[in-house]
Amino acid sequence: GSKVAYEELDASKLTYSFTKSPLPVPEAGVTSSGNKSICTDHMLVANWNMETGWSAPEIKPYGPFTISPTASVLHYATECFEGMKAYRGYDGKLRLFRPDCNAERLLMSSVRISLPSFPPSEVEKLVKAFMAVDGPKWLPRDRPGSFIYIRPTLIGTHSQLGVAAPAEAMLFIIASYMPQMDAPPGGMRLHTSPADMVRAWAGGFGYAKVGANYGPSLLATSEAKTRGFHQILWLYGEEGLCTEAGASNFFVLWKNKETGRTELVTAPLGDKIILDGVTRRSVLQLVRERCADEIDVVERKYTIDEVLEADAEGRLVESFASGTAYFVCPISLIHHRGKDVNFPMGKKNEGGDLTLKVKNWLKDIMYGREDHPWGYVV
Ligand code: PMP
């Protein structure tokens, strides 16, 4: 028989079927309905099949979809996702922040768990097309400084039990409101991970944004929350390497033990244990560009004992976590095996100088106060 051609994911084939029952936009500041996410009117869906490739992507009314109970994702965690935001600027424009980075990371994650590949530029175009439809209504013009969270997701839909690379998959993109998470009063309090739990390991998949990384982290996080902490600082290995704080990257600003110079230190990407955060990348680049004289930027392995030592020697300057959801969030405390490390939180108790500076630089780009190539106008 004649072989069907394999179709690549192609944003130019996008079709639209608009909702006939548009949903009401919630009042400013309302981010969920009871305990459910509030999503926008539409979702974007494209299906993949190993033989025929990608279907034409479709924007259609938001709603539940049907998958077989034997679908690969439900058994073998063949799922990966992205988290990004669209921002309503102070100039009235809608922007995405470095959407190319998210599209590339989605591809990296997908390949790690045997889901299909695609040109990341097509996913980027689809996110833009989706936001061109739902962005204007769901980020009203009279709410400058607001954002909506976008969740591109890939799942294995192949409905055959058996541990095998799925021959069918689905890409979907939804958008949802989400609370501002970067400002717990008095800063974020971290508890180090329990001695018998590890988030990611060398040779594992901690560097990929796969669902399988998140479910298993919830047990330690819930326990820390009941004890008054916000997130887990995930340590790695016998030596207790600092890796990530919850679902965000972790930074310490301290004085170097030998030179006394101010250093911004964060875990390196090399061991593939941490996620290559888009915010992390942006923070590192901005601090390198804009603080070169005052601050050395260092990506290296460092331990919780080094942080305790710096604390004992009065060398800690400040600490923050970075991520799309957490944005740039000051950290006020780390609890590690009976000891508390306190970080200076600045004059107004809202975060140290660098934390606030970085936060404002990024905000200016996201909300259009600074014209910058990272801010992509939809
Ligand atoms: N680490 C983990 C484990 C995460 O889930 C996230 C959120 N995507 C981050 C770091 C921060 O990444 P980003 O800045 O791209 O949101």
CSV table of C-alpha atoms and ligand atoms in Angstrom, one decimal:
chain,number,residue,atom,x,y,z
A,1,GLY,CA,0.0,0.0,0.0
A,2,SER,CA,1.0,3.6,-0.4
A,3,LYS,CA,2.6,5.2,2.6
A,4,VAL,CA,0.9,8.3,4.0
A,5,ALA,CA,3.2,11.4,4.3
A,6,TYR,CA,4.3,12.5,7.7
A,7,GLU,CA,3.0,15.9,8.5
A,8,GLU,CA,5.1,18.3,10.7
A,9,LEU,CA,3.4,20.5,13.3
A,10,ASP,CA,2.4,23.5,11.3
A,11,ALA,CA,1.0,26.7,12.9
A,12,SER,CA,-0.1,28.0,9.5
A,13,LYS,CA,-2.7,25.2,9.3
A,14,LEU,CA,-4.4,26.5,12.5
A,15,THR,CA,-8.2,26.4,12.4
A,16,TYR,CA,-10.6,28.3,14.6
A,17,SER,CA,-14.0,27.4,16.0
A,18,PHE,CA,-15.1,30.0,18.4
A,19,THR,CA,-17.1,29.5,21.5
A,20,LYS,CA,-20.9,30.1,21.3
A,21,SER,CA,-21.1,30.6,25.1
A,22,PRO,CA,-18.4,33.0,26.1
A,23,LEU,CA,-17.5,32.9,29.8
A,24,PRO,CA,-17.5,36.0,32.1
A,25,VAL,CA,-14.1,37.5,32.9
A,26,PRO,CA,-13.8,37.5,36.7
A,27,GLU,CA,-13.3,40.7,38.7
A,28,ALA,CA,-9.7,42.0,39.0
A,29,GLY,CA,-7.8,40.0,41.6
A,30,VAL,CA,-10.1,36.9,41.5
A,31,THR,CA,-7.9,34.0,40.4
A,32,SER,CA,-10.0,30.9,41.1
A,33,SER,CA,-13.5,29.7,41.3
A,34,GLY,CA,-13.8,27.8,44.6
A,35,ASN,CA,-10.9,25.5,44.3
A,36,LYS,CA,-10.9,25.3,40.5
A,37,SER,CA,-8.8,27.2,38.0
A,38,ILE,CA,-10.5,29.8,35.9
A,39,CYS,CA,-9.6,29.2,32.3
A,40,THR,CA,-10.2,31.3,29.2
A,41,ASP,CA,-12.9,30.7,26.5
A,42,HIS,CA,-10.7,28.5,24.3
A,43,MET,CA,-8.0,25.9,24.1
A,44,LEU,CA,-5.7,24.9,21.4
A,45,VAL,CA,-5.3,21.2,20.5
A,46,ALA,CA,-3.2,19.3,18.0
A,47,ASN,CA,-3.0,15.5,17.7
A,48,TRP,CA,0.0,13.4,16.8
A,49,ASN,CA,0.3,10.0,15.3
A,50,MET,CA,3.5,8.2,14.7
A,51,GLU,CA,2.6,7.4,11.1
A,52,THR,CA,0.7,10.5,9.9
A,53,GLY,CA,2.4,13.1,12.1
A,54,TRP,CA,0.6,16.1,13.3
A,55,SER,CA,-3.0,17.1,12.7
A,56,ALA,CA,-3.9,20.7,11.8
A,57,PRO,CA,-3.9,22.5,15.2
A,58,GLU,CA,-7.3,23.8,16.3
A,59,ILE,CA,-8.5,26.5,18.6
A,60,LYS,CA,-11.8,25.5,20.0
A,61,PRO,CA,-14.0,26.1,23.0
A,62,TYR,CA,-12.4,25.3,26.4
A,63,GLY,CA,-13.7,22.1,27.9
A,64,PRO,CA,-13.0,18.6,29.0
A,65,PHE,CA,-11.7,16.0,26.5
A,66,THR,CA,-12.0,12.3,26.4
A,67,ILE,CA,-9.1,9.9,26.6
A,68,SER,CA,-9.1,6.2,27.0
A,69,PRO,CA,-8.4,4.7,30.5
A,70,THR,CA,-5.6,2.8,28.8
A,71,ALA,CA,-3.9,6.0,27.6
A,72,SER,CA,-0.2,6.0,28.1
A,73,VAL,CA,-0.1,9.3,30.1
A,74,LEU,CA,-2.4,7.8,32.8
A,75,HIS,CA,0.0,4.8,33.4
A,76,TYR,CA,3.5,5.8,32.4
A,77,ALA,CA,3.5,9.5,33.1
A,78,THR,CA,4.2,10.4,29.4
A,79,GLU,CA,3.5,14.0,30.1
A,80,CYS,CA,5.4,17.2,29.9
A,81,PHE,CA,4.4,20.8,30.1
A,82,GLU,CA,5.4,24.5,30.1
A,83,GLY,CA,4.5,27.4,32.3
A,84,MET,CA,4.6,30.9,30.8
A,85,LYS,CA,2.6,34.1,31.2
A,86,ALA,CA,1.0,36.8,29.0
A,87,TYR,CA,1.3,40.3,30.4
A,88,ARG,CA,-1.0,43.3,30.0
A,89,GLY,CA,1.5,46.2,29.7
A,90,TYR,CA,1.3,49.7,31.1
A,91,ASP,CA,1.3,50.8,27.4
A,92,GLY,CA,-1.8,48.7,26.8
A,93,LYS,CA,0.0,46.0,24.8
A,94,LEU,CA,0.0,42.3,25.4
A,95,ARG,CA,3.3,40.6,25.7
A,96,LEU,CA,4.9,37.2,26.2
A,97,PHE,CA,8.3,36.9,27.9
A,98,ARG,CA,10.9,34.9,25.9
A,99,PRO,CA,8.3,32.4,24.5
A,100,ASP,CA,11.1,30.9,22.3
A,101,CYS,CA,12.7,29.6,25.5
A,102,ASN,CA,9.6,27.8,26.7
A,103,ALA,CA,9.0,26.2,23.2
A,104,GLU,CA,12.5,24.9,23.1
A,105,ARG,CA,12.3,23.5,26.7
A,106,LEU,CA,9.0,21.8,25.8
A,107,LEU,CA,10.7,20.0,23.0
A,108,MET,CA,13.6,19.0,25.3
A,109,SER,CA,11.2,17.6,27.8
A,110,SER,CA,9.1,15.8,25.2
A,111,VAL,CA,12.1,14.1,23.7
A,112,ARG,CA,13.2,12.9,27.2
A,113,ILE,CA,10.0,11.0,27.7
A,114,SER,CA,9.6,9.6,24.2
A,115,LEU,CA,6.8,12.0,23.2
A,116,PRO,CA,7.0,13.5,19.7
A,117,SER,CA,9.3,16.2,18.4
A,118,PHE,CA,8.2,19.3,16.6
A,119,PRO,CA,9.8,22.6,15.4
A,120,PRO,CA,9.7,24.7,18.6
A,121,SER,CA,9.1,27.8,16.5
A,122,GLU,CA,5.7,26.3,15.6
A,123,VAL,CA,4.7,25.9,19.2
A,124,GLU,CA,5.8,29.5,19.8
A,125,LYS,CA,3.6,30.6,16.9
A,126,LEU,CA,0.7,28.6,18.3
A,127,VAL,CA,1.0,30.2,21.8
A,128,LYS,CA,1.0,33.6,20.1
A,129,ALA,CA,-2.1,32.7,18.0
A,130,PHE,CA,-3.9,31.4,21.1
A,131,MET,CA,-3.1,34.6,23.0
A,132,ALA,CA,-4.2,36.7,20.1
A,133,VAL,CA,-7.6,35.1,20.5
A,134,ASP,CA,-8.1,35.0,24.3
A,135,GLY,CA,-5.5,37.6,25.5
A,136,PRO,CA,-7.4,40.8,24.7
A,137,LYS,CA,-10.6,39.8,26.5
A,138,TRP,CA,-9.0,38.0,29.4
A,139,LEU,CA,-6.4,40.6,30.1
A,140,PRO,CA,-8.6,43.7,30.0
A,141,ARG,CA,-7.0,46.9,28.8
A,142,ASP,CA,-8.0,48.6,32.0
A,143,ARG,CA,-5.9,46.2,34.1
A,144,PRO,CA,-2.3,47.1,33.2
A,145,GLY,CA,0.2,45.1,35.3
A,146,SER,CA,-2.0,41.9,35.2
A,147,PHE,CA,-1.0,38.5,33.8
A,148,ILE,CA,-2.5,35.2,32.8
A,149,TYR,CA,-0.7,31.9,33.0
A,150,ILE,CA,-0.3,29.7,29.9
A,151,ARG,CA,0.1,26.0,30.1
A,152,PRO,CA,1.3,24.2,26.9
A,153,THR,CA,1.1,20.5,27.6
A,154,LEU,CA,1.9,17.3,25.7
A,155,ILE,CA,0.5,13.9,26.7
A,156,GLY,CA,0.8,10.3,25.4
A,157,THR,CA,-2.7,9.4,24.3
A,158,HIS,CA,-1.9,6.0,22.8
A,159,SER,CA,-4.4,3.6,24.3
A,160,GLN,CA,-2.5,0.4,24.6
A,161,LEU,CA,-1.2,-0.9,27.9
A,162,GLY,CA,2.4,-1.9,27.9
A,163,VAL,CA,5.5,0.1,28.6
A,164,ALA,CA,6.4,1.5,25.2
A,165,ALA,CA,6.9,4.8,23.5
A,166,PRO,CA,3.4,6.1,22.7
A,167,ALA,CA,2.5,6.1,19.1
A,168,GLU,CA,-0.2,8.8,19.6
A,169,ALA,CA,0.0,12.0,21.5
A,170,MET,CA,-1.8,15.3,22.0
A,171,LEU,CA,-0.6,18.8,22.4
A,172,PHE,CA,-2.9,21.2,24.1
A,173,ILE,CA,-2.6,24.8,25.3
A,174,ILE,CA,-4.8,26.4,27.9
A,175,ALA,CA,-4.6,29.7,29.8
A,176,SER,CA,-5.7,30.2,33.4
A,177,TYR,CA,-5.6,32.9,36.1
A,178,MET,CA,-3.2,32.3,38.9
A,179,PRO,CA,-2.5,34.2,42.1
A,180,GLN,CA,0.6,36.4,42.5
A,181,MET,CA,3.0,34.1,44.3
A,182,ASP,CA,6.1,36.3,44.6
A,183,ALA,CA,5.2,38.2,47.8
A,184,PRO,CA,4.4,36.1,50.9
A,185,PRO,CA,4.5,38.7,53.7
A,186,GLY,CA,7.9,38.7,55.3
A,187,GLY,CA,9.5,36.6,52.5
A,188,MET,CA,9.5,32.9,51.7
A,189,ARG,CA,10.5,30.4,54.4
A,190,LEU,CA,12.2,27.3,53.2
A,191,HIS,CA,12.6,23.9,54.9
A,192,THR,CA,15.4,21.7,53.6
A,193,SER,CA,14.4,18.4,52.1
A,194,PRO,CA,14.0,15.4,54.4
A,195,ALA,CA,17.2,13.3,54.6
A,196,ASP,CA,15.4,10.4,52.9
A,197,MET,CA,13.9,12.3,49.9
A,198,VAL,CA,15.5,13.6,46.8
A,199,ARG,CA,13.8,15.5,44.0
A,200,ALA,CA,16.2,14.7,41.2
A,201,TRP,CA,19.4,12.8,40.6
A,202,ALA,CA,22.3,12.6,38.2
A,203,GLY,CA,21.2,10.7,35.2
A,204,GLY,CA,17.6,11.3,36.0
A,205,PHE,CA,15.1,13.8,34.5
A,206,GLY,CA,15.1,16.7,37.0
A,207,TYR,CA,16.2,19.0,34.2
A,208,ALA,CA,13.0,18.2,32.2
A,209,LYS,CA,9.7,19.8,32.9
A,210,VAL,CA,7.8,16.4,33.1
A,211,GLY,CA,4.8,15.8,35.4
A,212,ALA,CA,6.7,12.9,37.0
A,213,ASN,CA,8.9,15.4,38.8
A,214,TYR,CA,6.1,17.1,40.6
A,215,GLY,CA,3.7,14.5,42.1
A,216,PRO,CA,6.5,12.9,44.2
A,217,SER,CA,7.5,16.3,45.6
A,218,LEU,CA,4.2,17.0,47.2
A,219,LEU,CA,4.6,14.8,50.3
A,220,ALA,CA,7.6,16.8,51.6
A,221,THR,CA,6.0,20.1,50.6
A,222,SER,CA,2.7,19.4,52.4
A,223,GLU,CA,4.5,18.4,55.5
A,224,ALA,CA,6.7,21.5,55.4
A,225,LYS,CA,3.5,23.6,54.9
A,226,THR,CA,1.8,22.2,57.9
A,227,ARG,CA,4.9,23.3,59.9
A,228,GLY,CA,4.7,26.9,58.7
A,229,PHE,CA,7.1,26.8,55.8
A,230,HIS,CA,6.3,27.7,52.2
A,231,GLN,CA,8.5,25.4,50.1
A,232,ILE,CA,11.2,22.8,50.3
A,233,LEU,CA,14.8,23.6,49.5
A,234,TRP,CA,15.8,20.5,47.7
A,235,LEU,CA,19.3,19.2,48.7
A,236,TYR,CA,21.2,16.6,46.7
A,237,GLY,CA,23.7,14.0,47.7
A,238,GLU,CA,25.7,13.2,50.9
A,239,GLU,CA,27.2,16.7,50.9
A,240,GLY,CA,23.8,18.5,50.7
A,241,LEU,CA,24.1,20.5,47.5
A,242,CYS,CA,21.6,23.3,47.2
A,243,THR,CA,19.5,22.7,44.0
A,244,GLU,CA,16.0,24.2,43.8
A,245,ALA,CA,13.4,25.8,46.0
A,246,GLY,CA,10.0,24.2,45.3
A,247,ALA,CA,9.3,24.7,41.6
A,248,SER,CA,11.7,27.6,41.3
A,249,ASN,CA,15.4,28.2,41.0
A,250,PHE,CA,17.4,29.2,44.2
A,251,PHE,CA,19.9,32.0,44.5
A,252,VAL,CA,22.1,33.3,47.4
A,253,LEU,CA,23.9,36.6,47.4
A,254,TRP,CA,26.9,36.4,49.8
A,255,LYS,CA,30.4,37.7,50.3
A,256,ASN,CA,33.0,35.3,49.0
A,257,LYS,CA,34.9,33.6,51.9
A,258,GLU,CA,38.3,34.3,50.4
A,259,THR,CA,38.0,37.6,48.5
A,260,GLY,CA,35.1,39.3,50.3
A,261,ARG,CA,33.6,40.1,46.9
A,262,THR,CA,29.8,40.0,46.6
A,263,GLU,CA,28.7,36.9,44.7
A,264,LEU,CA,25.4,35.7,43.3
A,265,VAL,CA,25.6,32.0,43.5
A,266,THR,CA,23.2,29.4,42.0
A,267,ALA,CA,23.3,25.7,41.2
A,268,PRO,CA,24.8,24.9,37.7
A,269,LEU,CA,22.9,23.2,34.9
A,270,GLY,CA,25.7,20.7,34.0
A,271,ASP,CA,24.6,17.7,36.1
A,272,LYS,CA,21.0,18.0,34.6
A,273,ILE,CA,19.5,17.9,38.1
A,274,ILE,CA,17.8,21.3,38.0
A,275,LEU,CA,15.5,22.9,35.5
A,276,ASP,CA,17.0,25.5,33.2
A,277,GLY,CA,14.5,28.2,34.3
A,278,VAL,CA,13.7,31.0,31.9
A,279,THR,CA,13.6,33.4,34.8
A,280,ARG,CA,16.9,32.0,36.2
A,281,ARG,CA,18.6,32.5,32.8
A,282,SER,CA,17.2,36.0,32.6
A,283,VAL,CA,18.3,36.9,36.1
A,284,LEU,CA,21.8,35.7,35.5
A,285,GLN,CA,22.2,37.6,32.3
A,286,LEU,CA,20.8,40.9,33.7
A,287,VAL,CA,23.0,40.8,36.8
A,288,ARG,CA,26.0,40.0,34.6
A,289,GLU,CA,25.2,42.9,32.3
A,290,ARG,CA,24.1,45.5,34.8
A,291,CYS,CA,26.0,44.7,38.0
A,292,ALA,CA,29.4,43.6,36.6
A,293,ASP,CA,31.4,46.0,38.8
A,294,GLU,CA,29.7,45.1,42.1
A,295,ILE,CA,28.6,41.4,41.8
A,296,ASP,CA,30.3,38.3,40.5
A,297,VAL,CA,27.8,35.8,39.0
A,298,VAL,CA,28.7,32.2,39.9
A,299,GLU,CA,27.0,29.0,38.7
A,300,ARG,CA,28.6,26.2,40.8
A,301,LYS,CA,27.9,23.4,43.2
A,302,TYR,CA,27.5,24.7,46.7
A,303,THR,CA,26.3,23.0,49.9
A,304,ILE,CA,23.9,23.9,52.7
A,305,ASP,CA,26.9,23.8,55.0
A,306,GLU,CA,28.5,26.6,53.0
A,307,VAL,CA,25.3,28.7,53.5
A,308,LEU,CA,25.4,27.9,57.3
A,309,GLU,CA,29.0,28.9,57.4
A,310,ALA,CA,28.4,32.1,55.6
A,311,ASP,CA,25.6,32.8,58.0
A,312,ALA,CA,27.9,32.2,61.0
A,313,GLU,CA,30.5,34.5,59.5
A,314,GLY,CA,28.0,37.2,58.7
A,315,ARG,CA,28.6,37.0,55.0
A,316,LEU,CA,25.0,36.4,53.8
A,317,VAL,CA,23.5,39.4,51.9
A,318,GLU,CA,20.2,38.1,50.6
A,319,SER,CA,18.4,35.2,48.9
A,320,PHE,CA,15.6,34.7,46.4
A,321,ALA,CA,13.9,32.2,44.3
A,322,SER,CA,13.0,32.7,40.6
A,323,GLY,CA,10.4,31.2,38.4
A,324,THR,CA,7.4,32.0,36.2
A,325,ALA,CA,4.9,31.4,39.0
A,326,TYR,CA,7.0,32.6,41.9
A,327,PHE,CA,8.6,35.4,39.8
A,328,VAL,CA,11.4,36.8,41.9
A,329,CYS,CA,10.5,35.9,45.5
A,330,PRO,CA,12.6,37.0,48.5
A,331,ILE,CA,13.6,34.3,50.9
A,332,SER,CA,13.8,35.2,54.6
A,333,LEU,CA,14.6,31.9,56.2
A,334,ILE,CA,16.0,28.4,55.7
A,335,HIS,CA,15.4,25.8,58.3
A,336,HIS,CA,17.9,22.9,58.2
A,337,ARG,CA,18.0,20.1,60.7
A,338,GLY,CA,17.2,22.2,63.8
A,339,LYS,CA,19.0,25.3,62.6
A,340,ASP,CA,17.5,28.5,61.2
A,341,VAL,CA,19.4,30.7,58.7
A,342,ASN,CA,17.9,34.2,58.5
A,343,PHE,CA,18.4,36.4,55.4
A,344,PRO,CA,18.3,40.2,55.5
A,345,MET,CA,14.9,41.3,53.9
A,346,GLY,CA,15.8,45.0,53.3
A,347,LYS,CA,14.5,48.2,54.8
A,348,LYS,CA,10.8,47.5,54.1
A,349,ASN,CA,11.0,43.8,54.8
A,350,GLU,CA,10.1,43.2,51.1
A,351,GLY,CA,13.4,41.8,50.0
A,352,GLY,CA,17.0,42.8,49.6
A,353,ASP,CA,18.3,45.4,47.2
A,354,LEU,CA,19.3,43.0,44.5
A,355,THR,CA,16.1,41.0,44.8
A,356,LEU,CA,14.0,44.1,44.3
A,357,LYS,CA,16.2,45.5,41.5
A,358,VAL,CA,16.1,42.3,39.5
A,359,LYS,CA,12.3,42.0,40.1
A,360,ASN,CA,11.8,45.5,38.8
A,361,TRP,CA,14.1,45.1,35.7
A,362,LEU,CA,12.1,42.0,34.7
A,363,LYS,CA,8.7,43.6,35.4
A,364,ASP,CA,9.7,46.6,33.3
A,365,ILE,CA,10.5,44.3,30.4
A,366,MET,CA,7.3,42.1,30.9
A,367,TYR,CA,5.0,45.1,31.2
A,368,GLY,CA,6.5,47.2,28.5
A,369,ARG,CA,8.1,50.0,30.6
A,370,GLU,CA,11.4,49.0,29.0
A,371,ASP,CA,11.6,48.1,25.3
A,372,HIS,CA,13.6,44.9,25.3
A,373,PRO,CA,13.9,41.9,22.8
A,374,TRP,CA,12.7,39.5,25.6
A,375,GLY,CA,9.3,41.2,25.6
A,376,TYR,CA,7.4,39.8,22.6
A,377,VAL,CA,4.3,41.9,21.7
A,378,VAL,CA,1.3,39.6,20.7
B,1,PMP,N1,12.5,24.7,38.7
B,1,PMP,C1,11.4,24.0,38.6
B,1,PMP,C2,11.5,22.6,39.1
B,1,PMP,C3,10.3,24.5,38.0
B,1,PMP,O1,9.2,23.7,37.9
B,1,PMP,C4,10.3,25.8,37.5
B,1,PMP,C5,9.0,26.4,36.9
B,1,PMP,N2,9.0,26.1,35.5
B,1,PMP,C6,11.4,26.6,37.7
B,1,PMP,C7,12.5,26.0,38.3
B,1,PMP,C8,11.5,28.0,37.1
B,1,PMP,O2,11.5,28.0,35.7
B,1,PMP,P1,10.9,29.2,34.9
B,1,PMP,O3,11.7,30.4,35.3
B,1,PMP,O4,11.2,28.9,33.5
B,1,PMP,O5,9.5,29.3,35.2
